[in-house]
């Protein structure tokens, strides 16, 4: 069958049949708006991310399942960075009429797989034909009690700057895809990032973080966002950046450029009081996540980069900017 034969409402029906409703969803797909029952005492955290063909992904090298998973993952990552427990999401899609139903089904399967993994329910969206490329917009909702929401704005001088996982992999993976490589660790980090939901929620709920953000634009750009909103500066120790073996091998000529400015790793960058290191390390260990201290918050308003020898490091790039 083709998309044209299925039609808009046939497609919505196909999507709706894959949804398992949850008790918090009073009205899901089908009415003019969804109706949700919030957990008493919680704030709703809401975030939206758009993925555009040609800007965020290239259909010549992403398979539909990974694209589906990633579309949801990038939104879950934003909720994780707030310490929010993910609950529901809306899916708006503009599909070129020529897109195969097989692709659409694969994409939906990827979304539903990730939704199941993270316990989020699809509650609505919008479906249109696109005269240009494929466009995907997801809005995700999460919850957290007000005292435990992790903002970008709480970092204070003396705090340690920390990271989950490794950085630079996704950007190195994109370079590999452009060179024709289609698999491996770096490629998977680009096409199929895993949002650090459990870590973000656990760190926030344990009251361990003073500020948190997810690494979507690159460590340097995202740390700069924390500094701006917190009214502080930071010292970032390049020798402490957590790099995977695969990344080191692929980027041996300049190991710092992509680790600092390559985005899309979707790790968590967060600040903690300077005595909290061991506690945070132990917590992340229970989630099998690597923990690194990469620098310290200082007074001022600049992010100073310290090269491995101890001198200043000049970075050419900043974080990703769509209009930059
Ligand atoms: P309206 O014309 O009132 O906007 P639609 O026909 O667009 O309604 O949507 C009908 C129902 O299907 C709504 O509940 C809407 O949220 C849902 N829906 C539409 N597109 C999607 C989608 N891509 N994913 C999930 N739900 C969708
Ligand atoms: Mg609509």
CSV table of C-alpha atoms and ligand atoms in Angstrom, one decimal:
chain,number,residue,atom,x,y,z
A,1,UNK,CA,0.0,0.0,0.0
A,2,UNK,CA,1.1,3.6,-0.6
A,3,UNK,CA,0.7,6.6,1.7
A,4,UNK,CA,-1.7,8.1,-0.9
A,5,UNK,CA,-4.1,5.1,-0.6
A,6,UNK,CA,-3.9,5.1,3.2
A,7,UNK,CA,-4.7,8.8,3.4
A,8,UNK,CA,-4.2,11.2,6.3
A,9,UNK,CA,-6.9,9.6,8.5
A,10,UNK,CA,-5.8,6.1,7.7
A,11,UNK,CA,-2.3,7.1,8.8
A,12,UNK,CA,-3.5,8.7,12.0
A,13,UNK,CA,-5.5,5.5,12.7
A,14,UNK,CA,-2.4,3.4,12.0
A,15,UNK,CA,-0.5,5.5,14.6
A,16,UNK,CA,-3.3,5.4,17.1
A,17,UNK,CA,-3.5,1.6,17.0
A,18,UNK,CA,0.1,1.4,18.2
A,19,UNK,CA,-0.5,3.5,21.4
A,20,UNK,CA,-0.9,1.9,24.8
A,21,UNK,CA,-2.7,4.4,26.9
A,22,UNK,CA,-1.7,5.2,30.5
A,23,UNK,CA,-3.9,6.2,33.5
A,24,UNK,CA,-2.6,9.8,33.3
A,25,UNK,CA,-4.1,10.1,29.8
A,26,UNK,CA,-7.8,10.9,30.1
A,27,UNK,CA,-8.2,11.6,26.4
A,28,UNK,CA,-5.5,10.6,23.9
A,29,UNK,CA,-5.4,10.6,20.1
A,30,UNK,CA,-8.8,11.2,18.4
A,31,UNK,CA,-10.3,14.3,20.0
A,32,UNK,CA,-9.5,17.9,19.2
A,33,UNK,CA,-7.1,18.0,22.1
A,34,UNK,CA,-5.6,15.5,24.6
A,35,UNK,CA,-6.6,15.7,28.3
A,36,UNK,CA,-4.0,14.7,30.8
A,37,UNK,CA,-4.1,14.2,34.6
A,38,UNK,CA,-1.0,15.6,36.2
A,39,UNK,CA,0.6,14.0,39.2
A,40,UNK,CA,-0.5,16.1,42.2
A,41,UNK,CA,2.2,18.5,43.4
A,42,UNK,CA,4.3,18.4,40.2
A,43,UNK,CA,5.2,21.0,37.6
A,44,UNK,CA,4.8,20.1,34.0
A,45,UNK,CA,8.0,20.5,32.0
A,46,UNK,CA,7.4,20.8,28.3
A,47,UNK,CA,9.9,20.9,25.4
A,48,UNK,CA,9.8,20.8,21.6
A,49,UNK,CA,12.4,19.9,19.0
A,50,UNK,CA,12.2,19.9,15.3
A,51,UNK,CA,14.1,17.6,12.9
A,52,UNK,CA,14.3,18.6,9.3
A,53,UNK,CA,15.5,16.6,6.4
A,54,UNK,CA,18.7,18.2,5.0
A,55,UNK,CA,19.3,20.1,8.2
A,56,UNK,CA,19.2,17.5,11.0
A,57,UNK,CA,19.3,14.3,9.1
A,58,UNK,CA,20.1,12.9,5.6
A,59,UNK,CA,17.8,10.1,4.3
A,60,UNK,CA,20.7,8.7,2.4
A,61,UNK,CA,22.3,7.5,5.6
A,62,UNK,CA,19.8,7.1,8.3
A,63,UNK,CA,17.5,4.1,8.6
A,64,UNK,CA,13.9,4.9,9.5
A,65,UNK,CA,13.9,3.1,12.9
A,66,UNK,CA,16.9,5.0,14.1
A,67,UNK,CA,15.4,8.3,12.9
A,68,UNK,CA,12.2,7.5,14.8
A,69,UNK,CA,14.2,6.7,18.0
A,70,UNK,CA,16.4,9.7,17.7
A,71,UNK,CA,13.4,12.1,17.1
A,72,UNK,CA,12.0,11.1,20.5
A,73,UNK,CA,15.4,10.8,22.2
A,74,UNK,CA,16.4,14.4,21.6
A,75,UNK,CA,13.2,15.5,23.3
A,76,UNK,CA,13.6,13.1,26.2
A,77,UNK,CA,17.2,14.4,26.6
A,78,UNK,CA,15.8,17.9,27.2
A,79,UNK,CA,13.5,16.6,29.9
A,80,UNK,CA,16.4,14.6,31.4
A,81,UNK,CA,18.4,17.8,31.6
A,82,UNK,CA,15.7,19.3,33.7
A,83,UNK,CA,15.5,16.2,35.9
A,84,UNK,CA,11.9,15.7,34.7
A,85,UNK,CA,10.3,12.3,34.5
A,86,UNK,CA,9.0,11.9,30.9
A,87,UNK,CA,5.3,11.2,30.6
A,88,UNK,CA,3.7,12.0,27.2
A,89,UNK,CA,4.5,13.4,23.8
A,90,UNK,CA,2.9,14.8,20.7
A,91,UNK,CA,4.2,14.0,17.2
A,92,UNK,CA,3.7,16.3,14.2
A,93,UNK,CA,5.0,15.1,10.9
A,94,UNK,CA,5.1,16.6,7.4
A,95,UNK,CA,5.6,13.8,4.9
A,96,UNK,CA,6.6,14.1,1.2
A,97,UNK,CA,3.9,12.3,-0.8
A,98,UNK,CA,6.6,10.1,-2.4
A,99,UNK,CA,7.8,8.7,1.0
A,100,UNK,CA,7.2,4.9,1.1
A,101,UNK,CA,4.8,3.5,3.6
A,102,UNK,CA,7.6,1.1,4.5
A,103,UNK,CA,9.7,4.0,5.6
A,104,UNK,CA,6.8,5.6,7.6
A,105,UNK,CA,6.2,2.3,9.3
A,106,UNK,CA,9.8,1.9,10.2
A,107,UNK,CA,10.0,5.4,11.5
A,108,UNK,CA,6.8,4.9,13.7
A,109,UNK,CA,8.2,1.6,14.9
A,110,UNK,CA,11.4,3.4,16.1
A,111,UNK,CA,9.3,6.0,17.9
A,112,UNK,CA,7.1,3.5,19.6
A,113,UNK,CA,10.1,1.4,20.6
A,114,UNK,CA,11.7,4.4,22.3
A,115,UNK,CA,8.4,5.4,23.8
A,116,UNK,CA,8.0,2.0,25.4
A,117,UNK,CA,11.6,2.0,26.6
A,118,UNK,CA,11.1,5.3,28.4
A,119,UNK,CA,7.5,4.9,29.4
A,120,UNK,CA,6.0,7.8,27.5
A,121,UNK,CA,2.6,7.9,25.8
A,122,UNK,CA,1.8,9.4,22.5
A,123,UNK,CA,-1.2,11.6,23.0
A,124,UNK,CA,-1.7,13.5,19.8
A,125,UNK,CA,0.0,15.5,17.0
A,126,UNK,CA,-0.6,16.6,13.5
A,127,UNK,CA,-0.1,15.0,10.1
A,128,UNK,CA,0.5,17.0,6.8
A,129,UNK,CA,1.9,16.4,3.4
A,130,UNK,CA,5.1,18.2,2.7
A,131,UNK,CA,6.0,19.8,-0.6
A,132,UNK,CA,9.7,19.8,0.5
A,133,UNK,CA,11.5,17.3,2.7
A,134,UNK,CA,10.4,15.3,5.7
A,135,UNK,CA,9.8,17.3,8.8
A,136,UNK,CA,9.3,16.0,12.3
A,137,UNK,CA,8.4,17.9,15.4
A,138,UNK,CA,7.9,16.3,18.7
A,139,UNK,CA,6.7,18.0,21.9
A,140,UNK,CA,7.4,16.1,25.1
A,141,UNK,CA,6.0,16.5,28.5
A,142,UNK,CA,7.5,15.5,31.8
A,143,UNK,CA,6.9,16.1,35.5
A,144,UNK,CA,8.9,17.0,38.6
A,145,UNK,CA,8.2,18.5,41.9
A,146,UNK,CA,9.3,22.2,41.9
A,147,UNK,CA,12.2,21.8,44.3
A,148,UNK,CA,13.8,19.2,42.2
A,149,UNK,CA,13.7,20.8,38.7
A,150,UNK,CA,17.3,21.2,37.5
A,151,UNK,CA,17.8,24.5,35.7
A,152,UNK,CA,20.8,26.0,33.8
A,153,UNK,CA,21.0,28.9,36.3
A,154,UNK,CA,22.2,27.5,39.6
A,155,UNK,CA,25.9,27.0,39.1
A,156,UNK,CA,28.1,28.8,41.7
A,157,UNK,CA,31.9,29.4,41.9
A,158,UNK,CA,33.7,26.4,43.3
A,159,UNK,CA,31.2,23.9,41.8
A,160,UNK,CA,32.7,21.0,39.8
A,161,UNK,CA,31.7,20.8,36.1
A,162,UNK,CA,30.8,17.2,35.3
A,163,UNK,CA,29.8,15.0,32.4
A,164,UNK,CA,28.2,11.7,31.8
A,165,UNK,CA,29.6,9.4,29.2
A,166,UNK,CA,32.0,10.6,26.4
A,167,UNK,CA,31.8,13.5,24.1
A,168,UNK,CA,32.7,14.2,20.4
A,169,UNK,CA,31.5,10.7,19.3
A,170,UNK,CA,28.3,11.9,17.5
A,171,UNK,CA,30.2,14.6,15.5
A,172,UNK,CA,33.0,12.1,14.6
A,173,UNK,CA,30.2,9.7,13.6
A,174,UNK,CA,28.7,12.2,11.3
A,175,UNK,CA,32.1,12.7,9.6
A,176,UNK,CA,32.3,8.9,9.2
A,177,UNK,CA,28.9,8.8,7.6
A,178,UNK,CA,29.9,11.6,5.2
A,179,UNK,CA,32.9,9.5,4.2
A,180,UNK,CA,30.7,6.5,3.5
A,181,UNK,CA,31.1,4.5,6.7
A,182,UNK,CA,27.7,3.0,7.7
A,183,UNK,CA,28.3,1.3,11.0
A,184,UNK,CA,30.3,1.1,14.1
A,185,UNK,CA,30.3,2.8,17.5
A,186,UNK,CA,30.7,6.4,16.3
A,187,UNK,CA,28.0,6.1,13.6
A,188,UNK,CA,25.6,4.6,16.2
A,189,UNK,CA,26.3,7.5,18.5
A,190,UNK,CA,25.3,9.9,15.7
A,191,UNK,CA,22.2,8.0,14.5
A,192,UNK,CA,20.9,6.5,17.7
A,193,UNK,CA,21.8,8.5,20.8
A,194,UNK,CA,20.4,7.3,24.1
A,195,UNK,CA,19.0,10.1,26.3
A,196,UNK,CA,20.3,10.0,29.9
A,197,UNK,CA,16.9,10.0,31.4
A,198,UNK,CA,17.6,7.8,34.4
A,199,UNK,CA,20.7,9.8,35.3
A,200,UNK,CA,19.0,13.2,34.9
A,201,UNK,CA,16.1,12.2,37.1
A,202,UNK,CA,18.3,10.5,39.7
A,203,UNK,CA,20.8,13.4,39.9
A,204,UNK,CA,17.9,15.9,40.3
A,205,UNK,CA,15.9,13.9,42.7
A,206,UNK,CA,19.0,13.3,44.9
A,207,UNK,CA,19.4,17.1,45.0
A,208,UNK,CA,23.0,16.8,43.7
A,209,UNK,CA,23.1,19.2,40.8
A,210,UNK,CA,23.2,23.0,41.0
A,211,UNK,CA,22.8,23.4,37.2
A,212,UNK,CA,22.3,20.9,34.3
A,213,UNK,CA,22.0,20.9,30.5
A,214,UNK,CA,22.2,18.2,27.8
A,215,UNK,CA,25.0,18.3,25.3
A,216,UNK,CA,23.2,19.0,22.1
A,217,UNK,CA,25.4,21.9,20.8
A,218,UNK,CA,28.8,20.8,22.0
A,219,UNK,CA,30.4,21.0,25.5
A,220,UNK,CA,31.8,24.5,25.0
A,221,UNK,CA,28.6,26.0,23.8
A,222,UNK,CA,26.5,24.2,26.4
A,223,UNK,CA,28.8,25.1,29.3
A,224,UNK,CA,28.6,28.7,28.0
A,225,UNK,CA,24.8,28.5,28.3
A,226,UNK,CA,25.1,27.4,31.9
A,227,UNK,CA,27.6,30.2,32.7
A,228,UNK,CA,25.5,32.9,31.1
A,229,UNK,CA,22.4,31.9,32.9
A,230,UNK,CA,24.2,31.4,36.2
A,231,UNK,CA,26.2,34.6,36.0
A,232,UNK,CA,29.6,32.7,36.4
A,233,UNK,CA,32.6,31.7,34.4
A,234,UNK,CA,34.3,28.3,34.2
A,235,UNK,CA,37.7,26.7,33.7
A,236,UNK,CA,37.5,23.7,31.5
A,237,UNK,CA,40.4,21.2,31.6
A,238,UNK,CA,40.9,19.7,28.2
A,239,UNK,CA,42.9,16.7,29.5
A,240,UNK,CA,39.9,15.7,31.6
A,241,UNK,CA,37.4,15.5,28.6
A,242,UNK,CA,36.1,12.0,28.5
A,243,UNK,CA,36.9,10.6,25.0
A,244,UNK,CA,36.1,7.1,23.7
A,245,UNK,CA,38.8,5.0,22.2
A,246,UNK,CA,37.0,5.0,18.9
A,247,UNK,CA,36.9,8.8,19.0
A,248,UNK,CA,40.6,9.1,19.9
A,249,UNK,CA,41.5,6.9,16.9
A,250,UNK,CA,39.2,8.8,14.5
A,251,UNK,CA,40.3,12.3,15.7
A,252,UNK,CA,43.9,11.7,16.6
A,253,UNK,CA,45.1,14.8,14.6
A,254,UNK,CA,43.1,17.1,16.8
A,255,UNK,CA,41.3,15.4,19.7
A,256,UNK,CA,39.8,18.5,21.2
A,257,UNK,CA,37.9,20.3,18.3
A,258,UNK,CA,35.0,18.0,18.0
A,259,UNK,CA,35.0,17.0,21.7
A,260,UNK,CA,34.5,20.7,22.5
A,261,UNK,CA,32.2,21.9,19.7
A,262,UNK,CA,30.7,18.8,18.1
A,263,UNK,CA,27.1,18.5,19.2
A,264,UNK,CA,24.5,15.7,19.5
A,265,UNK,CA,26.1,13.6,22.1
A,266,UNK,CA,23.1,14.0,24.4
A,267,UNK,CA,25.2,13.4,27.4
A,268,UNK,CA,24.4,15.5,30.6
A,269,UNK,CA,26.7,18.4,31.5
A,270,UNK,CA,26.1,19.4,35.2
A,271,UNK,CA,27.5,21.2,38.1
A,272,UNK,CA,27.8,19.9,41.7
A,273,UNK,CA,29.2,21.1,45.0
A,274,UNK,CA,32.9,20.2,45.2
A,275,UNK,CA,32.5,17.6,47.9
A,276,UNK,CA,29.8,15.7,46.0
A,277,UNK,CA,32.1,13.9,43.5
A,278,UNK,CA,32.2,10.5,45.1
A,279,UNK,CA,28.4,10.4,45.7
A,280,UNK,CA,27.7,11.3,42.1
A,281,UNK,CA,30.2,8.9,40.8
A,282,UNK,CA,28.6,6.1,42.8
A,283,UNK,CA,25.1,7.0,41.6
A,284,UNK,CA,26.2,7.0,38.0
A,285,UNK,CA,28.0,3.8,38.4
A,286,UNK,CA,24.7,2.1,39.4
A,287,UNK,CA,23.4,3.2,35.9
A,288,UNK,CA,26.6,2.0,34.2
A,289,UNK,CA,27.5,5.5,33.2
A,290,UNK,CA,30.9,7.0,33.1
A,291,UNK,CA,31.4,10.1,35.3
A,292,UNK,CA,34.0,12.8,34.6
A,293,UNK,CA,34.9,16.1,36.3
A,294,UNK,CA,36.0,18.3,33.5
A,295,UNK,CA,36.5,21.6,35.2
A,296,UNK,CA,35.3,24.1,37.8
A,297,UNK,CA,33.0,27.0,38.0
A,298,UNK,CA,34.8,30.3,38.7
A,299,UNK,CA,33.9,33.9,39.2
A,300,UNK,CA,33.6,36.0,36.0
A,301,UNK,CA,31.9,35.4,32.8
A,302,UNK,CA,34.2,33.5,30.4
A,303,UNK,CA,34.9,29.9,29.8
A,304,UNK,CA,38.7,29.4,30.0
A,305,UNK,CA,40.1,26.4,28.2
A,306,UNK,CA,43.1,24.8,29.8
A,307,UNK,CA,45.3,22.8,27.4
A,308,UNK,CA,46.9,19.6,28.7
A,309,UNK,CA,50.2,21.3,29.4
A,310,UNK,CA,48.5,23.9,31.6
A,311,UNK,CA,48.5,26.8,29.1
A,312,UNK,CA,45.5,28.5,27.5
A,313,UNK,CA,43.8,26.7,24.5
A,314,UNK,CA,42.3,28.7,21.7
A,315,UNK,CA,39.2,27.2,20.3
A,316,UNK,CA,38.2,28.3,16.8
A,317,UNK,CA,34.6,27.1,17.1
A,318,UNK,CA,31.8,27.8,19.4
A,319,UNK,CA,28.7,25.6,19.8
A,320,UNK,CA,26.3,25.0,16.9
A,321,UNK,CA,24.2,28.0,15.8
A,322,UNK,CA,21.5,27.5,13.1
A,323,UNK,CA,21.9,31.1,11.9
A,324,UNK,CA,25.7,31.4,12.7
B,1,LIG,P1,-7.6,18.7,13.9
B,1,LIG,O1,-8.0,18.8,12.5
B,1,LIG,O2,-8.7,19.0,14.9
B,1,LIG,O3,-6.3,19.3,14.2
B,1,LIG,P2,-6.5,16.2,13.2
B,1,LIG,O4,-7.3,15.5,12.2
B,1,LIG,O5,-5.2,16.9,12.8
B,1,LIG,O6,-7.4,17.1,14.1
B,1,LIG,O7,-6.1,15.1,14.3
B,1,LIG,C1,-7.0,14.2,14.7
B,1,LIG,C2,-6.5,13.5,16.0
B,1,LIG,O8,-5.3,12.8,15.7
B,1,LIG,C3,-6.1,14.5,17.1
B,1,LIG,O9,-6.4,13.9,18.3
B,1,LIG,C4,-4.6,14.6,16.9
B,1,LIG,O10,-3.9,14.9,18.1
B,1,LIG,C5,-4.2,13.2,16.4
B,1,LIG,N1,-3.1,13.2,15.5
B,1,LIG,C6,-2.9,13.8,14.3
B,1,LIG,N2,-1.7,13.5,13.8
B,1,LIG,C7,-1.1,12.7,14.7
B,1,LIG,C8,0.2,12.2,14.7
B,1,LIG,N3,1.1,12.3,13.7
B,1,LIG,N4,0.6,11.5,15.8
B,1,LIG,C9,-0.3,11.3,16.8
B,1,LIG,N5,-1.5,11.8,16.8
B,1,LIG,C10,-1.9,12.5,15.8
B,2,LIG,MG1,-4.5,18.9,13.2
